[in-house]
Amino acid sequence: MRVRDVLDARLLFVTGKGGTGKTTVALALARLAASEGRRVVLVEVDSHRPTLASWLDLETAYGPVPAGPGLDVANVTWLDALVDWLTGIVPVQRIVRLILTNRMVHLFLDVTPGSREVVLLARIEALLGSYDQVVVDLPAAGHAVSFLKVPQQSASLFPSGPLRRTLDGLVLLLSRPDTQVVLTALPEEMVVNETVETWVRLTGFRPSLALPLVVLNKALPPDPDPQWRADVRRVAARHKASHPAGAVLQAGLWEAEREELTADALDRLSREIRARVVLVPLVDELPGPLERVGHVEAVLGAALSDP
Amino acid sequence: MTASGLADLLLERRVIVCVGSGGVGKTTLAASLGIEAARLGRRVLVLTIDPARRLADALGLPSFGNEVRRVDVRGALPEGHLDAMMLDTRATFDDLIRRLAPDEVRRREILENQVYRLVSDSFGSSQEYMATEKLYDVVATGRYDLVVLDTPPVKNALEFLDAPGRLARFLDRRIVKWFLTPYDENRVFGRVLIGTSGVVFRLLGVIFGREFLGELSRFFIAFRDMYDGFRERHEAVTRIFEDQATAFLVVSAPTEASVDVATFFREELLARRLVLGGFLVNQVHGWGPEVEDPADILEPLLTNLPEDRARRVRSRCAVAYGRTKAVAAREGPLRERIRRYAHPDRVYAEIPLLPEPVRDLEGLDAVIRHLFPAHPDP
């Protein structure tokens, strides 16, 4: 299994701990796929403050809107997805309205664990009908696992009926080999812990996931010669932070640490979950989110041409 | 107000809630505040969610079981001390059911219900909900002068601020009543649909399947006379949030995403008239006065090294410093935005990005020196 196969997936979920660059990586992946001639839709899930809208400077909505050649974006909101789903099973508009305007049903659907995820996933599945690839910017890692687990987990509760049929379809969809997950992470102890844990939990109910592809953002590829790290530490230990050169030494110390954290992350991710890790190195200056997306896109593009 | 106001918060408040996005060092800051408060003579509990392993080890925290551990704080006043507890979400939820269920039979009935399993997976893994649950417990013991709550990372302030009500909403009397009305409680299977909601109810039966509705009513029935317990707890947590002796501290890093979350927290806290104690900006780049030529200034410090190694250190540090300067420049306006939020009478403090992650009590002391600059070394 190669990186290429993961990225060729028809349905690609991107998740990771908050602040690890999920949305950046999701947009970069979607652009890459679109640049290869595929019709791609990038989906934000039930976002109250859609990030993509401000990055791309356009109004996102439930229905996909164009965001570049071959690329659309959509914000799949729960209530719209619910209407869609109900319309699919109860073709009579009047009855759909009756259900939706009943306050109790509303309250019930809103708070019943799982019902939210099911209708959102059903909408994501429907989008596959009009696109070659659907990239989903999932909620932060912990939530993402519960999100993807819902169809399988709630199946036993619903032995029959339209909801059960939806669940069966979703379980099937989520276990297809061309449904894949990409994780984002940072070279930091806590983040690596959570990344490993997320993968273990995901494969616990989805053994068919191909390989853990981890995009490690803000990484610093370890210098093959570790001598400079020991040297800068020795020099820094002899001088106070208030020394005129203090700021320079501190910056050096920080990057020495970052190199080691990157090495630790690479080591743990490959040892504990046998992950294929794509390093996105720190760069000197990346002013805006779209420049960051461009950087990640270039790095991922290069990783793709790797055998 | 500056960081000196932070010591006043530690002395005057009974609860400090650290909120903000993930990865900004809330746990580290909560632990630092706890240590400082113990040094000021208060009996403190720091309730953390998911500390880095090494930090947890430094605090002497076991990884599960909601156990309280005493932390050895150097320089604490005799009357002050620091306890730490790591939240175990699963244990907290089970405790809650155990406490509210009237007897063993009912408890088993609930634990075996399929709807409960789904609910508990959703609520039991909800750190937001469980954090507020535990907060209520520890405040109610009355054993502490101050409880510092480290909160789970959220993308959206509402996820946390609305957490206490989530389970209460699910067990809302109106929903439960509406669901149970069409049923004869004793004959869940042989029921008669009555009332105006009969049509909608039958539709739900079609969509969800009658089996599910049956299981759901069994769930609601099992929870009978526990609703008030949940509601009371919800109200108690809300009272703690609203108490004038509680203060929220908004923690952020100087990044756009994190400052957006901080902004949203500020708006929500103000709208809800909760006490917004102030803002802590962590991981700020820029260590001291600007350096014109970073390679040059290092030169005299590297005379002990062989030339090639000295060159290497010089060039690596110069590159690192250049990156730092670029990042620091981008952080300027973001820090300024938060500083304005704090103006004029809220706490504002900045903590620089430390060259090494905080892994032990010494590391925490480095953070404390930045939070409380006037404080002499213990």
XYZ file of C-alpha atoms in Angstrom:
685
model
C 0.000 0.000 0.000
C 1.415 3.374 -1.001
C 0.720 6.993 -0.143
C -0.639 7.298 -3.646
C -3.399 4.767 -2.885
C -4.489 6.650 0.202
C -4.698 9.893 -1.692
C -6.533 8.262 -4.615
C -9.357 7.358 -2.231
C -12.838 8.362 -3.303
C -13.672 9.417 0.234
C -10.891 10.929 2.295
C -11.305 11.983 5.918
C -8.752 14.343 7.404
C -8.492 14.611 11.151
C -6.042 15.424 13.926
C -5.745 17.159 17.264
C -6.907 20.783 17.259
C -4.267 23.172 15.966
C -2.359 20.582 13.941
C -3.354 22.017 10.565
C -6.327 19.823 9.654
C -8.049 22.340 7.426
C -4.777 23.353 5.759
C -3.976 19.738 4.901
C -7.549 19.004 3.773
C -7.513 21.949 1.376
C -4.022 21.053 0.114
C -5.123 17.461 -0.586
C -8.294 18.595 -2.331
C -6.320 20.983 -4.539
C -3.799 18.307 -5.427
C -6.534 15.910 -6.475
C -8.275 18.634 -8.463
C -5.021 19.580 -10.190
C -4.794 15.990 -11.443
C -8.098 16.441 -13.227
C -10.535 15.041 -10.697
C -13.803 16.647 -9.655
C -13.349 17.239 -5.946
C -15.538 18.624 -3.185
C -14.038 19.663 0.133
C -16.505 19.363 2.984
C -16.543 21.140 6.314
C -18.801 19.398 8.799
C -21.401 21.427 10.633
C -19.085 24.371 11.076
C -20.572 27.383 12.815
C -17.673 29.546 11.786
C -16.636 28.135 8.431
C -12.877 28.513 8.153
C -12.760 27.918 4.427
C -15.100 30.809 3.749
C -12.679 33.318 5.221
C -9.580 31.688 3.741
C -10.966 31.482 0.220
C -12.937 34.687 0.560
C -16.227 33.229 -0.596
C -19.603 32.401 0.878
C -19.725 28.703 1.664
C -23.063 26.985 1.972
C -24.692 23.591 2.312
C -24.735 23.262 -1.444
C -21.248 23.072 -3.001
C -19.831 26.326 -4.393
C -16.897 26.554 -6.840
C -13.540 27.317 -5.251
C -11.164 26.809 -8.158
C -10.647 24.553 -11.173
C -12.243 21.191 -10.407
C -12.743 22.093 -6.755
C -15.950 22.888 -4.884
C -16.410 23.469 -1.172
C -19.456 22.827 1.015
C -20.364 23.259 4.649
C -22.554 20.277 5.493
C -24.863 21.530 8.208
C -26.988 19.244 10.287
C -30.462 20.636 9.733
C -30.117 20.756 5.938
C -28.692 17.249 5.947
C -31.642 16.116 8.046
C -34.144 17.594 5.590
C -32.316 15.869 2.721
C -32.274 12.567 4.492
C -35.921 12.707 5.527
C -36.942 13.720 2.018
C -35.149 10.654 0.759
C -37.199 8.303 2.888
C -40.478 10.209 3.229
C -41.069 11.615 -0.214
C -44.123 13.592 0.875
C -42.996 17.152 1.651
C -45.965 17.776 3.942
C -44.952 14.926 6.202
C -41.315 15.989 6.253
C -42.513 19.423 7.366
C -44.747 17.867 9.980
C -41.811 15.978 11.428
C -39.475 18.925 11.282
C -41.845 21.409 12.840
C -42.609 19.198 15.787
C -40.556 20.748 18.549
C -40.233 17.498 20.430
C -38.894 15.623 17.437
C -36.442 18.417 16.939
C -35.270 18.345 20.491
C -35.127 14.584 20.332
C -33.048 14.416 17.161
C -30.819 17.194 18.387
C -29.857 15.456 21.594
C -30.013 11.794 20.607
C -26.417 10.693 20.339
C -25.631 9.486 16.872
C -28.513 10.981 14.934
C -26.448 14.019 14.032
C -23.545 11.971 12.700
C -25.783 9.676 10.700
C -27.490 12.396 8.685
C -24.198 14.227 8.123
C -22.539 11.050 6.860
C -25.565 10.309 4.685
C -25.096 13.674 3.000
C -21.385 13.035 2.530
C -22.259 9.718 0.907
C -24.729 11.458 -1.398
C -22.000 13.877 -2.550
C -19.993 10.906 -3.832
C -22.620 10.628 -6.554
C -21.513 13.894 -8.165
C -17.768 13.942 -7.464
C -14.706 11.808 -8.092
C -13.402 12.551 -4.639
C -14.888 13.898 -1.413
C -12.414 15.282 1.127
C -13.856 15.763 4.608
C -12.338 18.119 7.148
C -13.480 16.203 10.219
C -13.828 17.572 13.739
C -10.808 17.230 16.052
C -9.444 13.721 16.520
C -11.265 12.493 19.618
C -14.600 13.524 18.192
C -13.709 12.187 14.765
C -13.387 8.654 16.070
C -16.829 8.759 17.700
C -18.155 10.321 14.519
C -16.936 7.520 12.265
C -17.935 4.877 14.768
C -21.576 5.858 14.956
C -23.009 3.807 12.064
C -21.546 0.549 13.304
C -22.185 1.291 16.926
C -25.827 2.177 16.593
C -26.733 -0.557 14.112
C -27.783 -2.959 16.864
C -30.287 -0.399 18.138
C -32.165 -0.287 14.874
C -33.009 -3.794 13.671
C -35.224 -2.504 10.862
C -36.534 0.541 9.040
C -35.101 3.252 6.799
C -32.606 4.415 9.401
C -31.240 0.901 9.574
C -30.851 0.846 5.798
C -28.949 4.138 5.965
C -26.719 2.743 8.700
C -25.992 -0.415 6.716
C -25.056 1.693 3.713
C -22.752 3.836 5.836
C -21.057 0.863 7.487
C -20.377 -0.488 4.012
C -19.126 2.881 2.783
C -16.788 3.297 5.737
C -15.247 -0.122 5.229
C -14.568 0.276 1.526
C -10.885 0.209 0.596
C -11.239 3.544 -1.189
C -12.460 5.259 1.979
C -9.357 6.466 3.813
C -8.204 8.612 6.694
C -5.287 11.048 6.818
C -4.066 12.250 10.193
C -2.404 15.564 10.906
C 0.049 16.019 13.762
C 2.819 18.188 15.157
C 6.168 17.070 16.561
C 5.028 17.437 20.168
C 4.670 14.735 22.790
C 0.965 15.249 23.506
C 0.026 15.459 19.863
C 1.918 12.294 18.969
C 0.221 10.476 21.866
C -3.171 11.467 20.585
C -2.315 10.595 16.995
C -1.266 7.088 17.975
C -4.349 6.689 20.127
C -6.647 7.917 17.362
C -5.222 5.435 14.896
C -5.491 2.551 17.341
C -9.113 3.453 18.055
C -9.929 3.866 14.355
C -8.454 0.529 13.326
C -10.223 -1.053 16.287
C -13.476 -0.867 14.347
C -12.091 -0.216 10.866
C -9.348 -2.797 10.312
C -9.481 -2.167 6.561
C -7.824 1.246 6.824
C -4.807 1.074 4.581
C -1.920 2.708 6.334
C -1.660 5.518 8.775
C -0.621 8.450 6.633
C 0.412 11.195 9.030
C 1.151 14.703 7.835
C 3.562 16.099 10.395
C 3.296 19.883 10.252
C 5.827 22.421 11.546
C 8.492 19.758 11.643
C 12.222 20.246 11.535
C 13.967 17.379 9.732
C 16.677 16.128 12.071
C 20.187 17.157 11.105
C 22.131 13.944 10.392
C 24.951 15.404 12.452
C 23.574 15.916 15.985
C 26.742 17.659 17.188
C 25.394 21.188 16.757
C 22.550 20.465 19.170
C 24.936 19.442 21.952
C 27.146 22.430 21.147
C 24.398 25.040 21.241
C 23.123 23.620 24.522
C 26.571 23.763 26.090
C 27.086 27.345 24.972
C 23.597 28.411 26.094
C 24.079 26.828 29.521
C 27.109 29.073 30.078
C 25.243 32.295 29.341
C 22.180 33.895 30.840
C 19.114 34.476 28.711
C 19.657 38.210 29.291
C 23.011 38.094 27.467
C 22.981 40.272 24.319
C 23.133 37.076 22.263
C 20.462 35.476 24.455
C 17.673 35.731 21.908
C 19.794 34.080 19.226
C 20.800 31.238 21.529
C 17.217 30.700 22.652
C 16.101 30.469 19.033
C 18.880 27.942 18.399
C 17.895 25.966 21.495
C 14.292 25.897 20.382
C 15.172 24.532 16.957
C 17.548 21.971 18.441
C 14.647 20.810 20.597
C 12.324 20.851 17.591
C 14.689 18.589 15.654
C 14.707 16.088 18.458
C 10.950 16.251 18.852
C 10.607 15.619 15.122
C 12.936 12.627 15.393
C 10.931 11.339 18.393
C 7.667 11.785 16.506
C 8.998 9.965 13.433
C 10.332 7.173 15.578
C 7.176 6.697 17.623
C 4.768 7.008 14.697
C 6.634 4.441 12.645
C 7.302 2.104 15.558
C 3.904 2.184 17.273
C 1.527 2.432 14.340
C 3.892 1.871 11.414
C 2.836 5.175 9.958
C 4.019 6.627 6.691
C 4.933 10.159 7.776
C 5.099 13.126 5.431
C 7.200 15.883 7.016
C 6.100 19.433 6.325
C 9.169 21.441 7.327
C 9.048 24.821 9.002
C 9.733 27.585 6.556
C 11.008 31.073 7.103
C 7.946 33.098 6.428
C 4.398 32.068 5.598
C 2.198 35.095 6.021
C -1.291 33.799 5.315
C -3.281 30.568 5.454
C -3.312 30.161 1.675
C 0.488 30.375 1.508
C 0.597 27.652 4.149
C -1.780 25.551 2.048
C 0.481 26.071 -0.977
C 3.502 24.938 1.013
C 1.770 21.774 2.264
C 0.495 21.098 -1.257
C 4.031 21.258 -2.665
C 5.378 18.933 0.025
C 2.538 16.446 -0.433
C 2.902 16.607 -4.191
C 6.562 15.629 -3.870
C 5.703 12.825 -1.434
C 3.215 11.471 -3.969
C 5.782 11.010 -6.677
C 7.816 8.920 -4.238
C 7.617 5.218 -4.986
C -4.218 45.670 34.802
C -1.049 43.640 34.470
C 0.111 40.276 35.681
C 0.178 41.499 39.289
C -3.608 41.238 39.168
C -3.123 37.535 38.653
C -1.940 37.069 42.246
C -5.077 38.874 43.415
C -7.199 36.426 41.439
C -5.419 33.531 43.162
C -6.066 35.094 46.562
C -9.647 36.183 46.054
C -11.313 33.556 43.887
C -12.607 30.149 44.842
C -12.681 28.749 41.312
C -10.490 29.634 38.333
C -11.428 28.068 35.002
C -8.727 28.070 32.326
C -10.347 27.983 28.889
C -9.043 28.187 25.342
C -8.125 26.172 22.265
C -5.971 23.045 22.308
C -2.188 22.989 22.423
C -1.760 26.401 24.043
C -0.483 25.122 27.388
C -3.612 25.328 29.535
C -2.510 22.403 31.696
C 0.936 23.891 32.294
C -0.538 27.264 33.198
C -3.197 25.748 35.447
C -0.489 23.801 37.301
C 1.651 26.953 37.591
C -1.256 28.932 39.027
C -1.906 26.120 41.503
C 1.701 26.111 42.708
C 1.770 29.876 43.096
C -1.532 29.865 44.995
C -0.154 27.253 47.425
C 2.858 29.509 47.944
C 0.445 32.306 48.745
C -1.018 30.108 51.459
C -4.126 28.695 49.841
C -5.382 25.142 49.890
C -5.564 24.412 46.174
C -6.753 21.656 43.892
C -5.731 21.599 40.248
C -8.109 19.471 38.226
C -6.463 18.566 34.926
C -7.807 16.712 31.938
C -5.039 15.149 29.949
C -1.561 16.306 30.935
C 1.532 15.276 29.021
C 2.855 12.093 30.582
C 6.004 13.708 31.901
C 4.132 16.614 33.423
C 1.711 14.180 35.040
C 4.688 12.277 36.437
C 6.158 15.510 37.753
C 2.899 16.214 39.558
C 2.802 12.620 40.795
C -0.469 11.906 39.032
C -1.629 8.371 38.320
C -3.277 8.060 34.931
C -6.700 6.952 36.022
C -9.217 6.717 38.797
C -9.864 10.340 39.738
C -7.349 10.042 42.561
C -6.165 13.112 44.423
C -2.401 13.463 44.869
C -0.527 15.892 47.061
C 2.134 17.804 45.106
C 5.304 18.716 46.928
C 5.504 22.482 46.437
C 8.749 24.138 47.379
C 8.194 27.324 49.329
C 4.496 26.840 50.071
C 3.246 28.688 53.149
C 2.440 26.296 56.020
C -1.299 26.730 55.593
C -1.134 26.275 51.835
C -0.879 23.089 49.856
C -1.493 21.782 46.382
C -3.438 18.721 45.366
C -3.760 17.551 41.791
C -6.281 15.264 40.178
C -6.465 13.938 36.659
C -9.970 13.558 35.349
C -10.973 10.049 34.376
C -14.026 10.638 32.225
C -15.279 7.068 32.212
C -15.016 6.689 35.982
C -16.748 10.032 36.460
C -19.740 8.969 34.413
C -20.048 5.617 36.139
C -19.801 7.348 39.530
C -22.564 9.659 38.509
C -24.939 6.849 37.552
C -24.026 4.930 40.697
C -24.754 7.936 42.842
C -28.037 8.873 41.227
C -29.489 5.396 40.720
C -31.717 4.490 43.673
C -30.659 0.837 43.859
C -28.514 -1.899 42.334
C -31.334 -3.327 40.210
C -32.007 0.008 38.575
C -28.323 0.600 38.019
C -28.008 -2.693 36.142
C -31.154 -1.953 34.189
C -29.584 1.291 33.021
C -26.137 -0.085 32.321
C -27.573 -2.873 30.181
C -29.833 -0.657 28.136
C -28.651 -0.201 24.539
C -29.658 3.426 24.360
C -27.695 4.027 27.525
C -24.608 2.523 25.928
C -24.852 4.929 23.047
C -25.569 7.823 25.381
C -22.754 6.939 27.732
C -20.323 6.617 24.885
C -21.262 10.064 23.782
C -21.428 11.678 27.215
C -18.889 9.442 28.906
C -16.255 10.409 26.376
C -17.320 14.017 26.565
C -14.542 15.609 28.574
C -16.344 18.941 28.504
C -19.320 17.490 30.281
C -17.319 15.420 32.732
C -14.988 18.287 33.632
C -17.913 20.381 34.831
C -19.392 17.348 36.589
C -16.177 16.820 38.560
C -15.828 20.523 39.266
C -19.118 20.409 41.099
C -17.955 17.421 43.143
C -14.697 18.927 44.322
C -16.159 22.341 45.073
C -18.891 20.662 47.097
C -16.345 18.927 49.356
C -15.401 22.343 50.772
C -11.864 21.073 51.280
C -10.268 23.702 49.061
C -9.898 27.464 49.132
C -9.291 27.424 45.402
C -10.002 24.987 42.593
C -8.169 25.565 39.306
C -9.910 23.790 36.449
C -7.927 22.948 33.351
C -10.486 22.410 30.581
C -10.437 20.151 27.537
C -9.474 21.814 24.281
C -12.466 23.099 22.352
C -12.815 24.725 18.982
C -15.914 26.508 20.037
C -16.596 28.198 23.375
C -20.147 26.862 23.423
C -18.917 23.278 23.526
C -17.596 23.995 26.961
C -19.933 26.645 28.349
C -23.015 24.652 27.357
C -21.586 21.340 28.512
C -23.195 21.242 31.973
C -26.662 21.271 30.435
C -26.149 18.580 27.823
C -27.305 15.560 29.755
C -30.025 17.538 31.468
C -31.309 18.534 28.037
C -31.311 14.958 26.854
C -33.320 13.987 29.899
C -35.587 16.976 29.523
C -38.870 16.231 31.217
C -40.863 17.386 28.241
C -39.167 14.988 25.858
C -39.420 12.165 28.304
C -43.052 12.856 29.027
C -43.843 13.164 25.351
C -42.193 9.849 24.736
C -43.756 8.051 27.602
C -47.285 9.389 27.251
C -48.263 7.059 24.441
C -47.005 4.126 26.389
C -48.350 2.294 29.305
C -45.241 2.170 31.449
C -45.934 -1.378 32.522
C -46.724 -2.719 29.100
C -44.112 -1.232 26.867
C -44.878 -3.659 24.063
C -48.628 -3.724 24.152
C -49.135 -0.001 23.981
C -51.786 2.193 22.560
C -50.883 5.388 20.789
C -52.880 8.294 22.047
C -52.831 12.071 21.896
C -52.062 14.614 19.211
C -48.477 13.509 18.792
C -49.694 10.078 17.767
C -49.149 10.732 14.051
C -45.640 12.052 14.449
C -44.922 9.285 16.848
C -46.042 6.642 14.381
C -43.798 8.280 11.783
C -40.845 8.094 14.113
C -41.683 4.457 14.556
C -41.514 4.004 10.806
C -38.209 5.834 10.511
C -36.379 4.572 13.553
C -38.128 1.245 13.873
C -40.461 0.300 16.701
C -37.708 -1.661 18.423
C -35.714 1.481 18.960
C -38.647 3.434 20.352
C -39.314 0.554 22.734
C -35.709 0.507 23.901
C -35.770 4.257 24.242
C -38.848 4.220 26.439
C -37.276 1.511 28.581
C -34.290 3.817 28.916
C -36.439 6.758 29.963
C -38.383 4.587 32.358
C -35.164 3.308 33.923
C -34.117 6.897 34.475
C -37.424 7.800 36.144
C -37.025 9.864 39.291
C -33.378 10.479 38.431
C -34.181 13.485 36.266
C -34.309 15.842 39.187
C -30.892 14.670 40.287
C -29.435 15.530 36.891
C -31.232 18.840 36.761
C -30.075 19.801 40.228
C -26.486 19.041 39.324
C -26.804 21.036 36.160
C -28.139 23.978 38.126
C -25.399 23.634 40.729
C -22.668 23.718 38.070
C -24.336 26.701 36.443
C -24.328 28.448 39.826
C -20.598 27.775 40.188
C -19.987 29.243 36.728
C -22.044 32.317 37.588
C -20.613 32.811 41.062
C -18.713 36.066 41.541
C -16.012 34.044 43.316
C -15.365 32.209 40.035
C -13.162 33.698 37.330
C -12.504 32.521 33.800
C -9.014 32.930 32.398
C -8.788 32.790 28.631
C -5.557 31.132 27.507
C -4.307 31.455 23.955
C -1.205 31.264 21.826
C -0.436 34.127 19.457
C -1.815 32.331 16.405
C -4.861 33.317 14.393
C -6.834 30.170 15.164
C -6.157 30.372 18.874
C -6.908 34.091 19.085
C -10.191 33.470 17.231
C -11.175 30.947 19.881
C -10.149 33.414 22.602
C -12.241 36.108 20.954
C -15.259 33.867 20.874
C -14.776 32.918 24.528
C -14.566 36.584 25.443
C -17.817 37.360 23.602
C -19.643 34.424 25.147
C -18.373 35.053 28.685
C -19.386 38.708 28.483
C -22.789 37.868 26.992
C -23.438 35.415 29.803
C -22.212 37.883 32.420
C -19.650 35.436 33.710
C -16.542 36.803 35.388
C -13.831 37.254 32.777
C -10.694 37.417 34.897
C -8.288 38.036 32.076
C -6.066 36.691 29.335
C -2.863 34.697 29.290
C -0.955 34.634 26.019
C 1.395 31.682 25.992
C 4.187 30.599 23.639
C 5.129 34.109 22.548
C 8.154 34.227 20.245
C 10.873 36.794 20.722
C 13.389 36.537 23.463
C 14.694 39.942 24.379
C 16.001 42.900 22.412
C 16.415 42.581 18.683
C 19.777 41.452 17.364
C 21.211 43.071 14.243
C 23.628 40.363 13.112
C 22.900 37.063 14.888
C 25.961 35.214 13.554
C 28.298 38.028 14.586
C 27.009 38.337 18.100
C 27.542 34.629 18.730
C 31.143 34.736 17.532
C 32.835 35.511 20.885
C 30.813 32.811 22.651
C 32.037 30.039 20.412
C 35.800 30.427 20.775
C 36.099 27.121 22.631
C 34.696 25.154 19.716
C 36.673 23.896 16.713
C 36.069 26.159 13.730
C 33.756 23.843 11.752
C 31.495 23.187 14.737
C 31.417 26.873 15.626
C 30.418 27.672 12.052
C 27.634 25.130 12.230
C 26.226 26.530 15.494
C 26.479 30.063 14.108
C 24.613 29.287 10.916
C 21.924 27.162 12.564
C 21.270 29.779 15.244
C 21.180 32.568 12.677
C 18.574 30.706 10.619
C 16.570 29.900 13.752
C 16.715 33.509 14.859
C 15.576 34.717 11.446
C 12.548 32.433 11.597
C 11.812 33.551 15.147
C 11.856 37.192 14.092
C 9.443 36.532 11.243
C 7.064 34.676 13.525
C 7.359 37.346 16.215
C 6.429 40.012 13.688
C 3.287 38.109 12.773
C 2.406 37.646 16.426
C 2.566 41.358 17.234
C -0.934 42.367 16.041
C -2.494 39.227 17.554
C -1.012 39.963 20.978
C -2.155 43.536 20.647
C -5.705 42.365 19.976
C -5.790 40.329 23.181
C -4.143 43.130 25.132
C -6.954 45.434 24.068
C -9.525 42.909 25.299
C -7.870 43.023 28.714
C -7.833 46.791 28.894
C -8.278 48.408 31.365
C -8.990 46.216 34.352
C -8.462 42.609 33.389
C -5.364 40.511 33.838
C -3.047 40.334 30.849
C 0.135 38.280 30.914
C 2.491 36.912 28.289
C 4.628 33.845 28.670
C 7.440 33.353 26.159
C 7.815 30.167 24.199
C 10.265 28.227 26.346
C 13.136 26.558 24.496
C 12.179 23.233 26.029
C 8.715 21.863 26.797
C 7.751 22.002 30.478
C 8.408 18.527 31.843
C 8.948 18.959 35.552
C 8.461 21.211 38.547
C 11.548 23.216 37.577
C 10.008 23.873 34.196
C 6.845 25.044 35.931
C 8.945 27.402 38.049
C 10.267 28.970 34.849
C 6.665 29.600 33.780
C 5.810 30.981 37.205
C 8.714 33.459 37.006
C 7.142 34.858 33.834
C 3.620 34.922 35.235
C 4.683 36.571 38.484
C 7.812 38.544 37.653
C 7.949 40.313 41.026
C 7.990 37.013 42.851
C 11.358 36.208 44.471
C 12.774 32.769 43.818
C 11.621 30.371 46.521
